[in-house]
Short mmCIF file of N, CA and C in Angstrom, two decimals:
data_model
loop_
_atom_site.label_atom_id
_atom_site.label_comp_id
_atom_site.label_asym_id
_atom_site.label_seq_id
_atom_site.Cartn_x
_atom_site.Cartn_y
_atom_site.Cartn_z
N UNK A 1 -23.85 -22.22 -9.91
CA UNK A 1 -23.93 -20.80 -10.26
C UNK A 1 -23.48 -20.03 -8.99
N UNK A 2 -22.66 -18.93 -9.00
CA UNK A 2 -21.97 -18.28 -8.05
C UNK A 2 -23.39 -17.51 -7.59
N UNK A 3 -22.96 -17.24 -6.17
CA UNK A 3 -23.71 -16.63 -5.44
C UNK A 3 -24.05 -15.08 -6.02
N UNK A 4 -25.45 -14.35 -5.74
CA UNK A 4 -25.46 -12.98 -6.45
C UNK A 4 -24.25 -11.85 -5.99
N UNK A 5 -23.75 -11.26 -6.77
CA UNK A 5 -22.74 -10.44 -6.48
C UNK A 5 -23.39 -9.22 -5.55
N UNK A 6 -22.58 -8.98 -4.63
CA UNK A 6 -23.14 -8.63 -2.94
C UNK A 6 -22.26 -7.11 -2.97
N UNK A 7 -22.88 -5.94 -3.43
CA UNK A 7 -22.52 -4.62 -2.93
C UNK A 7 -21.86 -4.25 -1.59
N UNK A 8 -21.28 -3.51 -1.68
CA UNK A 8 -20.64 -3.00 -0.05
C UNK A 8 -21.40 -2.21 0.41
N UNK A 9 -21.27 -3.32 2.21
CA UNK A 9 -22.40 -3.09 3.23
C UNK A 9 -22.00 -1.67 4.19
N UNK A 10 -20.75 -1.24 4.00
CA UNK A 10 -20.30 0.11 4.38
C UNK A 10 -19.22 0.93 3.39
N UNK A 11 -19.34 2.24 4.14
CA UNK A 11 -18.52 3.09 3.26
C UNK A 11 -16.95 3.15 3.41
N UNK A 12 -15.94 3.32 2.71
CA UNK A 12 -14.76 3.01 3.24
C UNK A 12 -13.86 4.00 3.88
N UNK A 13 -13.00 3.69 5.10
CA UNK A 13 -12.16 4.93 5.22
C UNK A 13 -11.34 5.41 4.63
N UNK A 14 -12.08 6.93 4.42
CA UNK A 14 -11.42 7.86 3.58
C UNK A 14 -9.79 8.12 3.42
N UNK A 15 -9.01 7.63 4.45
CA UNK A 15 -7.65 7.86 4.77
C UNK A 15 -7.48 6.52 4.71
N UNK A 16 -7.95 5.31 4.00
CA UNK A 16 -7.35 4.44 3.59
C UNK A 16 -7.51 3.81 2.04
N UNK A 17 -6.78 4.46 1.01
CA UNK A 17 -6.49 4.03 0.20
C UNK A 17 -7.07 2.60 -0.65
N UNK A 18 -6.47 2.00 0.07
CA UNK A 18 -6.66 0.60 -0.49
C UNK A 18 -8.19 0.21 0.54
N UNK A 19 -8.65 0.72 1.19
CA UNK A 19 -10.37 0.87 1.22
C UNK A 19 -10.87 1.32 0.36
N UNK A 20 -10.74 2.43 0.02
CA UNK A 20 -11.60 2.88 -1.09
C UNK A 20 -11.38 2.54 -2.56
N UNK A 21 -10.23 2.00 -2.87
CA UNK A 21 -10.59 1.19 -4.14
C UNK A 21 -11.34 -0.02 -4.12
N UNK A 22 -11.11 -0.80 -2.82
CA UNK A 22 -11.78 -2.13 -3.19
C UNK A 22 -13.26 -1.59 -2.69
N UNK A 23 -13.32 -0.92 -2.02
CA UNK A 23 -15.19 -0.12 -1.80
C UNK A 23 -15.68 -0.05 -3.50
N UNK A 24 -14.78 0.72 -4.20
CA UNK A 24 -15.21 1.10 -5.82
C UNK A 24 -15.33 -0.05 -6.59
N UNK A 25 -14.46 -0.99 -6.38
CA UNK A 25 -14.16 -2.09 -7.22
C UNK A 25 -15.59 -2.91 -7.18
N UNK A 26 -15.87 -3.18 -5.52
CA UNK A 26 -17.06 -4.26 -5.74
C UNK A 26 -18.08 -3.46 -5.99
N UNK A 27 -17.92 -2.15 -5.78
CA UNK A 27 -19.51 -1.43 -6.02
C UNK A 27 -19.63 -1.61 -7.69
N UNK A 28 -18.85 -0.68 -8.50
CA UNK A 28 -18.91 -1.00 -9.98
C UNK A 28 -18.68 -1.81 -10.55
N UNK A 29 -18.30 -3.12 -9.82
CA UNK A 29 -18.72 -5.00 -10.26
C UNK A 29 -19.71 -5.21 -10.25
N UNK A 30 -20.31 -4.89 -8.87
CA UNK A 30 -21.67 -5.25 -8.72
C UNK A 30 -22.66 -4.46 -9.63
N UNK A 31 -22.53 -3.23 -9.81
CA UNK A 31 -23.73 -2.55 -10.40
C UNK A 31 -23.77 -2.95 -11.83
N UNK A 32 -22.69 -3.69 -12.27
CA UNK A 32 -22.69 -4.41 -13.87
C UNK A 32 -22.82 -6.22 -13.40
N UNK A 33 -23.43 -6.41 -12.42
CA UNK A 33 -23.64 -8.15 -12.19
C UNK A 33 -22.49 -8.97 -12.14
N UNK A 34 -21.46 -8.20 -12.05
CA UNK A 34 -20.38 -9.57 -12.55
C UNK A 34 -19.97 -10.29 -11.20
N UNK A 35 -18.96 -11.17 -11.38
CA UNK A 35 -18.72 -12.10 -10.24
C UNK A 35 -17.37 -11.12 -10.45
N UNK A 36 -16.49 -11.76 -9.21
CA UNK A 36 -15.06 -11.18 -9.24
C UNK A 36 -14.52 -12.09 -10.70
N UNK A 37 -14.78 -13.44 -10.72
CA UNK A 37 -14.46 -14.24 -11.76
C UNK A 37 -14.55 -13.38 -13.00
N UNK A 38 -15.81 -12.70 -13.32
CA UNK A 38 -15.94 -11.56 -14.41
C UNK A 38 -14.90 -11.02 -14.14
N UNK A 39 -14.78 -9.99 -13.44
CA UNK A 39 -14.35 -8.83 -13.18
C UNK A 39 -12.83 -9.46 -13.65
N UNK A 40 -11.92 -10.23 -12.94
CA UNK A 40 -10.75 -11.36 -13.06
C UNK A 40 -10.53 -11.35 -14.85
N UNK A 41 -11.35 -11.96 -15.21
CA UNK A 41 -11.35 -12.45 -16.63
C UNK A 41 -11.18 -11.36 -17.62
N UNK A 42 -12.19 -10.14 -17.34
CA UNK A 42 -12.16 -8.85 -18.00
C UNK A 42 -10.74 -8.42 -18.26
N UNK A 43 -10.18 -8.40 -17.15
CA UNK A 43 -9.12 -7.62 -16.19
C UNK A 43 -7.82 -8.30 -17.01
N UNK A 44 -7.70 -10.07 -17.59
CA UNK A 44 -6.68 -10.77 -17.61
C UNK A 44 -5.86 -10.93 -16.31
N UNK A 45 -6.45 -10.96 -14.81
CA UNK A 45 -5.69 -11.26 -13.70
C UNK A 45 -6.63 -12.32 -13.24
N UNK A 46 -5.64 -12.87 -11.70
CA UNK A 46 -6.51 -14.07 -11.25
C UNK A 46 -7.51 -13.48 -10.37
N UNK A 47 -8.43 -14.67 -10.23
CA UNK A 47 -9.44 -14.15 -9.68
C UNK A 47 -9.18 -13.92 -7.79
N UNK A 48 -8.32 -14.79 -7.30
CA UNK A 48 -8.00 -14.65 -6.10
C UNK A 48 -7.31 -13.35 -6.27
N UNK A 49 -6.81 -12.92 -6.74
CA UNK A 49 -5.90 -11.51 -6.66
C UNK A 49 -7.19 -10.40 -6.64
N UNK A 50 -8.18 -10.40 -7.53
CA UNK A 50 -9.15 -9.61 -7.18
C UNK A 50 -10.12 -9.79 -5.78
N UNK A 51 -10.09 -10.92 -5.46
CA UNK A 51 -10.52 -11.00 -3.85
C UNK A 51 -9.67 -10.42 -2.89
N UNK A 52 -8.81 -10.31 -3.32
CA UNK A 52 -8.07 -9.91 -2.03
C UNK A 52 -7.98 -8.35 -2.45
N UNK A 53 -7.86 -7.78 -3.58
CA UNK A 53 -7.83 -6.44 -3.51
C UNK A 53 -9.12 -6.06 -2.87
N UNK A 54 -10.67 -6.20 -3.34
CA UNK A 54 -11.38 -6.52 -2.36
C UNK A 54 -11.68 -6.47 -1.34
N UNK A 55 -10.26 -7.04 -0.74
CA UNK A 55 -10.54 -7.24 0.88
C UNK A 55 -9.62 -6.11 1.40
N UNK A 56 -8.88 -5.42 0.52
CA UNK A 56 -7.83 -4.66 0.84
C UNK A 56 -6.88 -5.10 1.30
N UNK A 57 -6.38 -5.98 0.68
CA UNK A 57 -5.15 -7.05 1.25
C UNK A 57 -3.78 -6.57 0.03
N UNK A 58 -4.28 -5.78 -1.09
CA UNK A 58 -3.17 -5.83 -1.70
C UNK A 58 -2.67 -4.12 -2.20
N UNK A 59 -1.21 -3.78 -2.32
CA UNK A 59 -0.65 -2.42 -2.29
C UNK A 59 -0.76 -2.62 -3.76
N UNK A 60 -2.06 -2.28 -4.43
CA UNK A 60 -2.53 -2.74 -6.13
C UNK A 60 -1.48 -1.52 -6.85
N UNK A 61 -0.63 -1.68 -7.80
CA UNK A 61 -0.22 -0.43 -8.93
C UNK A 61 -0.70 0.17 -9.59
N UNK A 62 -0.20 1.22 -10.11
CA UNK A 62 -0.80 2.21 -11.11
C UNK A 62 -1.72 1.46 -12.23
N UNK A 63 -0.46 0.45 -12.99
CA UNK A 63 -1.00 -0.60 -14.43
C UNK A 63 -2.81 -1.54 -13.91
N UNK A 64 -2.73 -1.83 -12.73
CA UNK A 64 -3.53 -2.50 -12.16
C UNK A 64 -4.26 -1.70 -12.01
N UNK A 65 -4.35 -0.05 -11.52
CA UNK A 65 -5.68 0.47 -11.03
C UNK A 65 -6.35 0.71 -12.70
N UNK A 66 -5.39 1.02 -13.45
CA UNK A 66 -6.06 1.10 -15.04
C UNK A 66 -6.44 0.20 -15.44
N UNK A 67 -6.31 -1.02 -15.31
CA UNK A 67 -6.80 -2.34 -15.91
C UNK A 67 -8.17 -2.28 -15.12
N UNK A 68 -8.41 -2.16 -13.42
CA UNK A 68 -9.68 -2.08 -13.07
C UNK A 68 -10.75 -0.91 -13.47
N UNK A 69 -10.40 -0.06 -14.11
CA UNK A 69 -10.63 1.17 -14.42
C UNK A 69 -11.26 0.97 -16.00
N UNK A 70 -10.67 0.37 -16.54
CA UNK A 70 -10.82 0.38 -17.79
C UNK A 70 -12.29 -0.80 -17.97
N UNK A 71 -11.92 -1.95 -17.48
CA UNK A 71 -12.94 -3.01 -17.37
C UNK A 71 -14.54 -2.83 -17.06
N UNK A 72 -14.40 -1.84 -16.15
CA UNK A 72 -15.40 -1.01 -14.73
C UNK A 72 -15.69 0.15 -15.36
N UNK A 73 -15.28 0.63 -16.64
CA UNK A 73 -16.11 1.84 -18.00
C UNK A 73 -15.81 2.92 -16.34
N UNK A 74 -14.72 3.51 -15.94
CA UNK A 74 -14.45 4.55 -15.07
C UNK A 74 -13.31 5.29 -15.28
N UNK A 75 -12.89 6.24 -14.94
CA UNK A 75 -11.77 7.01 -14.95
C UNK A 75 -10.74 6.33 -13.95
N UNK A 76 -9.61 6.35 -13.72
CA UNK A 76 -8.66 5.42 -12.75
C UNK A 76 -9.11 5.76 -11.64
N UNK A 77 -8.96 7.56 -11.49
CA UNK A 77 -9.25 8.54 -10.32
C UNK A 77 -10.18 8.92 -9.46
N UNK A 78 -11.10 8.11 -10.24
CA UNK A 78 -12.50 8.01 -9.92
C UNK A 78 -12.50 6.70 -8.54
N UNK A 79 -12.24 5.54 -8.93
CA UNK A 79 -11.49 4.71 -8.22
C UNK A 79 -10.94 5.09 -6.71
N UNK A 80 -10.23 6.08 -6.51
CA UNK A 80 -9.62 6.74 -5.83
C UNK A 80 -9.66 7.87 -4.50
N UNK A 81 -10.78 8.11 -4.76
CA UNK A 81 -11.48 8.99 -4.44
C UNK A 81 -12.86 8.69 -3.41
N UNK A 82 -12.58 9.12 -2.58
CA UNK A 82 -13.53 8.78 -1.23
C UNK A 82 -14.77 9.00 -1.56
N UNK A 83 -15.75 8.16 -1.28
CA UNK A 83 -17.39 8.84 -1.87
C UNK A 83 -17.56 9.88 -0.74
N UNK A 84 -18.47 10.83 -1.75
CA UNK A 84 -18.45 11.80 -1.34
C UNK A 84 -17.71 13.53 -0.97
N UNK A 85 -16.66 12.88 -1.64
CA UNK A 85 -15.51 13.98 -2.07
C UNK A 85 -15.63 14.50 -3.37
N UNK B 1 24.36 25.05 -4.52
CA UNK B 1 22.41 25.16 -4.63
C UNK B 1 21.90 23.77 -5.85
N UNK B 2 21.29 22.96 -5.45
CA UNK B 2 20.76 22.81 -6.58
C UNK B 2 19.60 23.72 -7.54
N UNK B 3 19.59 23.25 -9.20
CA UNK B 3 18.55 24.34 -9.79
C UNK B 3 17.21 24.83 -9.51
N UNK B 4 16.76 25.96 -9.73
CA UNK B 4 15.33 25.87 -9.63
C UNK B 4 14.84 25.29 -9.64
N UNK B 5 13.95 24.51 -9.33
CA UNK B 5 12.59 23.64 -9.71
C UNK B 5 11.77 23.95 -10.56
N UNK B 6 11.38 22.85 -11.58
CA UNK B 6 10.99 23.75 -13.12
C UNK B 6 9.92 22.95 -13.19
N UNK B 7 8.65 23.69 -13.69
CA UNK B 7 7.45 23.56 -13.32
C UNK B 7 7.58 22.42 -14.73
N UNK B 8 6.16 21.32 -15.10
CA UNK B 8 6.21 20.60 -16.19
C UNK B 8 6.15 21.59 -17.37
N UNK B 9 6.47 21.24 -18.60
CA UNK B 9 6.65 22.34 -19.95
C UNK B 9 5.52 21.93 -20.17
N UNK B 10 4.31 20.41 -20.41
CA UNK B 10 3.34 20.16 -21.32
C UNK B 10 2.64 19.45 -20.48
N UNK B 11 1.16 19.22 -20.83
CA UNK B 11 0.19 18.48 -20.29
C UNK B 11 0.58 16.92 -20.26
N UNK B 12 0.24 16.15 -19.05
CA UNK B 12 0.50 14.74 -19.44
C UNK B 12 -0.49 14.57 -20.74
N UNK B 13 -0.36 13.19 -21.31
CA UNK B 13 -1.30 11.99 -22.02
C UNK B 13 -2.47 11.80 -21.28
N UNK B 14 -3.56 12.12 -21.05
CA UNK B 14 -4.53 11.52 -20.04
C UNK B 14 -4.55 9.82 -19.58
N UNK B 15 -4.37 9.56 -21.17
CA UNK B 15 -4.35 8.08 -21.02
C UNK B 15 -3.80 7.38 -20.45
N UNK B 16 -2.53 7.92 -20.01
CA UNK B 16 -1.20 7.07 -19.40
C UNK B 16 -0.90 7.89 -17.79
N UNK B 17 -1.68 6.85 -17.00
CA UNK B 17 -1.36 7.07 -15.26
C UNK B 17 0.03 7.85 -14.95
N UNK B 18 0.87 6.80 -15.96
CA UNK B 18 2.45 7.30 -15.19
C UNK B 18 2.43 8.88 -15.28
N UNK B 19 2.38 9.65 -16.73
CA UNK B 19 2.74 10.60 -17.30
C UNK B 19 1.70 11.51 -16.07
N UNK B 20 0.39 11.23 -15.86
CA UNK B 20 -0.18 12.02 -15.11
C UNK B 20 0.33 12.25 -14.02
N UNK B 21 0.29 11.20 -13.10
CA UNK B 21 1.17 11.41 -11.81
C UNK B 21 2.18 11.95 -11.88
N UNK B 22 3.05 11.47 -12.50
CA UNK B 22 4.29 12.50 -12.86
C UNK B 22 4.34 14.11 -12.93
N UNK B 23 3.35 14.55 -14.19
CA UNK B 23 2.75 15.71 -14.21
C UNK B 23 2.35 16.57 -12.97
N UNK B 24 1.06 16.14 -12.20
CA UNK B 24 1.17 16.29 -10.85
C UNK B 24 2.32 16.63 -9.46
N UNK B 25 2.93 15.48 -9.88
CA UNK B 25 3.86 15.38 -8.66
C UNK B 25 5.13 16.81 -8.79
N UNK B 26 5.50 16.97 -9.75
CA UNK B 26 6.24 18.18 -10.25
C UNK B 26 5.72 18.95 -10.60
N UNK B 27 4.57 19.51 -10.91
CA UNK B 27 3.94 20.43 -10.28
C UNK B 27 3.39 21.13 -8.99
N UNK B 28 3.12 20.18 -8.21
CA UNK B 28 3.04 20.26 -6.69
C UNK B 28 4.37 20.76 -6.42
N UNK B 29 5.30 20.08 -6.81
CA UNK B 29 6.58 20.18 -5.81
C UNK B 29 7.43 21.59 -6.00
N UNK B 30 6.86 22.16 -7.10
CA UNK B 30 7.34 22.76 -7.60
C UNK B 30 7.09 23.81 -7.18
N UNK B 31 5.60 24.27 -6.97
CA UNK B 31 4.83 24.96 -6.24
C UNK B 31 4.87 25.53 -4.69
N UNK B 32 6.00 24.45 -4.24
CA UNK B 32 6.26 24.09 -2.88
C UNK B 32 7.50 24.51 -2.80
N UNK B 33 8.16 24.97 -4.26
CA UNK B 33 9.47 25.40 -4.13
C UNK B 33 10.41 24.00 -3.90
N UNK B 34 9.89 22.92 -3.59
CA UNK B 34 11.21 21.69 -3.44
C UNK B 34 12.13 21.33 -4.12
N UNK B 35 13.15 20.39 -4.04
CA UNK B 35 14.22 20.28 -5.24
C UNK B 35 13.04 18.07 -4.83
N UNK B 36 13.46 17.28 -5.78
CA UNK B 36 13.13 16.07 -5.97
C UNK B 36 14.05 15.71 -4.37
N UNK B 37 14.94 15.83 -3.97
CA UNK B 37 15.54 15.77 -2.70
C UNK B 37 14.49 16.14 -1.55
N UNK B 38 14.27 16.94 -1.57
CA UNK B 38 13.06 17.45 -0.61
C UNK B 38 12.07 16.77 -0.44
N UNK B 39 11.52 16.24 -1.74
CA UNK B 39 10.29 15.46 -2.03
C UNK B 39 10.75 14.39 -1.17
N UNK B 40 11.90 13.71 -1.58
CA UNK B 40 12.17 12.57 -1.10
C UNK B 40 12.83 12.33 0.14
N UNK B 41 13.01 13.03 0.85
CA UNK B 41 13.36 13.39 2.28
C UNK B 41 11.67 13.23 3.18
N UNK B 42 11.02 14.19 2.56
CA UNK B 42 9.60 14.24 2.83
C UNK B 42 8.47 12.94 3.19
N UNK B 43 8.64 12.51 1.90
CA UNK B 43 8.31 10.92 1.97
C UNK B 43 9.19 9.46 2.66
N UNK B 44 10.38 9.96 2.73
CA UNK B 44 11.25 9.22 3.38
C UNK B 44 11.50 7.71 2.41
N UNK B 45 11.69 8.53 1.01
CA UNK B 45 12.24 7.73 0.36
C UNK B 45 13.35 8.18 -0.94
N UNK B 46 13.61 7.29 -1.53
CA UNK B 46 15.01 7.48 -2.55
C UNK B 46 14.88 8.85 -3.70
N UNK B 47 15.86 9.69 -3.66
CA UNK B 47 15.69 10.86 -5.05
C UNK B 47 15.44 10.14 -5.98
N UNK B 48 16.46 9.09 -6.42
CA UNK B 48 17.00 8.43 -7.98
C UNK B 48 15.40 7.93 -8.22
N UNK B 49 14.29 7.80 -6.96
CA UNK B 49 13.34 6.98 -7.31
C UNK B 49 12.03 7.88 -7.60
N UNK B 50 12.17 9.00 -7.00
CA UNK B 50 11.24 10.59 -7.10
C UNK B 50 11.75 10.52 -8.63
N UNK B 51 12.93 10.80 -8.70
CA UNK B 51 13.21 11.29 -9.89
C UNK B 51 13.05 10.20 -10.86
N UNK B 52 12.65 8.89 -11.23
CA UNK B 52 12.41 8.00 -12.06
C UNK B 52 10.96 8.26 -12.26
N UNK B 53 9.75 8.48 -10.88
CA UNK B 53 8.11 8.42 -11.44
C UNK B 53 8.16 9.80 -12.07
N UNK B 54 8.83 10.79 -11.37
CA UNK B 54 8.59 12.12 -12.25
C UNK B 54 8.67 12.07 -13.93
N UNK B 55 10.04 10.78 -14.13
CA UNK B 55 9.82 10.61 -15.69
C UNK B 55 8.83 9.66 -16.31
N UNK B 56 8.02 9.42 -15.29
CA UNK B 56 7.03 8.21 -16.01
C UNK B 56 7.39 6.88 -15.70
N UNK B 57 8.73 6.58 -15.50
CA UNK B 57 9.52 5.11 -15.27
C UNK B 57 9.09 4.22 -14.85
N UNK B 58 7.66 4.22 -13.46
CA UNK B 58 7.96 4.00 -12.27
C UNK B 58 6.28 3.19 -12.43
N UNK B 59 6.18 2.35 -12.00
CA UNK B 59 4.51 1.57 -11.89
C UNK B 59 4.04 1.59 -10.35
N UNK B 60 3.98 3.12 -9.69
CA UNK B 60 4.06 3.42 -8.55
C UNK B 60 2.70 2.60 -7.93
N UNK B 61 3.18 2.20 -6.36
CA UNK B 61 1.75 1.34 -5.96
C UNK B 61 1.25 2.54 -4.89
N UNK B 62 0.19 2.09 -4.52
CA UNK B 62 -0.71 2.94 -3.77
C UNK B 62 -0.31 2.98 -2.76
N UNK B 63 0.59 2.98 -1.64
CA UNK B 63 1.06 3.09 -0.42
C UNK B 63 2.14 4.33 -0.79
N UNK B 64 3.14 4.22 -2.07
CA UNK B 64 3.83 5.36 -2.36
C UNK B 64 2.66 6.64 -3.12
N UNK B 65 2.34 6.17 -3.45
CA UNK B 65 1.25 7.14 -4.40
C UNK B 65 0.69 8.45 -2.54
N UNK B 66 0.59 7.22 -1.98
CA UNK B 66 -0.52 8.01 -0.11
C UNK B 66 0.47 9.09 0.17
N UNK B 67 1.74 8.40 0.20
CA UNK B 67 2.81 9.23 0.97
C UNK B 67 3.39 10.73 -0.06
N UNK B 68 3.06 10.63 -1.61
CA UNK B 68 3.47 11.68 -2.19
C UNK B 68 2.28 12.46 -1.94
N UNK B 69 0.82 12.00 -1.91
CA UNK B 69 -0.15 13.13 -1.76
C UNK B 69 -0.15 13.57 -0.53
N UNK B 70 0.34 12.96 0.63
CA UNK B 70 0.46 13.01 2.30
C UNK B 70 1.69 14.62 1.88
N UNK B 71 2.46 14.63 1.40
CA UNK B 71 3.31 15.11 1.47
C UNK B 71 3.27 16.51 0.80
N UNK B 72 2.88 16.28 -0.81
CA UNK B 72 2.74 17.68 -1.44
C UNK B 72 0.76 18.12 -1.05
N UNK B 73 0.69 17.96 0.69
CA UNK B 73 -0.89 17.97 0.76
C UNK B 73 -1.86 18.34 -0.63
N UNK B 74 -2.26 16.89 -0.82
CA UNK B 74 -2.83 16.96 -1.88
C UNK B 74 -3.89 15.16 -1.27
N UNK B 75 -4.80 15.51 -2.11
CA UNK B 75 -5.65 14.24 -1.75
C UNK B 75 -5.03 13.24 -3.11
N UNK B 76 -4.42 11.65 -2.81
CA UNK B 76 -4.10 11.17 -3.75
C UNK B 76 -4.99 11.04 -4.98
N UNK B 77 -6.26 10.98 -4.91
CA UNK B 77 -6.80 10.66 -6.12
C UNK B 77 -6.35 11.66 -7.28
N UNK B 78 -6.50 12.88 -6.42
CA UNK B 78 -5.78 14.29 -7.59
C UNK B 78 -4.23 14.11 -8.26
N UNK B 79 -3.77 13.18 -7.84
CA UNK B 79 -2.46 13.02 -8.80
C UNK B 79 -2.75 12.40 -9.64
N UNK B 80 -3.89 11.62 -9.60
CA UNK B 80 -4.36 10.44 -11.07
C UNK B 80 -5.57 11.19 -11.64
N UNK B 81 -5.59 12.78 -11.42
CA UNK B 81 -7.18 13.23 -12.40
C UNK B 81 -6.28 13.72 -13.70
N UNK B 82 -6.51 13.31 -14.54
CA UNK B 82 -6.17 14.23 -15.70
C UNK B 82 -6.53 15.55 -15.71
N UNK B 83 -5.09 16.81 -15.53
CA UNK B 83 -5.71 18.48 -16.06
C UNK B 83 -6.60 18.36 -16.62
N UNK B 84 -7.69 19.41 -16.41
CA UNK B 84 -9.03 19.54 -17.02
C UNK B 84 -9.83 18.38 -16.66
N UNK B 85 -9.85 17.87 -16.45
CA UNK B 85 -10.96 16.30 -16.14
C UNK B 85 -11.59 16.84 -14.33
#
């Protein structure tokens, strides 16, 4: 059984993009229990591709921020958007 | 001269990222008085390619998405809110 799905331990920088989606991504994974494997499966992508967005390793597309968006019951833009803005 | 810059005629689709951003982006620019040349001088990238997301064409990734909100100062998430939302 995969380890419990682990919230983000900081907030992301606001002037980095691809921080703050993968900040959103594992937060609204986590607050619905899923593994990235969930999240992956939901999504129809691999699950290493969601680790690494995650990690902010990937320049994710439009089609992709809607597929995480959609899975994650959120608006795309929402995603997007620095907490606290 | 090239033409005026002509503001969008209709609301995007909410549903569909491209149409929003699009929406957005020519509205901003428009606002700014730019021709799609400008835009793309600005960002330091291709017209033919300004002028393809403006029609929706384009499955723009988040590093171009930074540099159009960097540019028509705008925070990127606001090119992906749906008007009214």
């Amino acid at each position: 059984m995969s380890a419990k799905p682990q919230a983000p331990t900081s907030l992301p920088d606001p002037s980095n993009l691809r921080d703050v989606l993968a900040y959103w991504m594992r937060l609204k994974r986590v607050e619905k229990g899923w593994s990235q494997e969930r999240l992956a499966m939901e999504c129809d992508l691999d699950r290493t591709y969601v680790s690494a967005v995650e990690r902010s390793r990937w320049n994710v597309s439009l089609s992709n921020i809607e597929r995480f968006a959609q899975a994650l019951d959120v608006e795309p833009w929402m995603l997007l958007r620095p907490p606290g803005r």
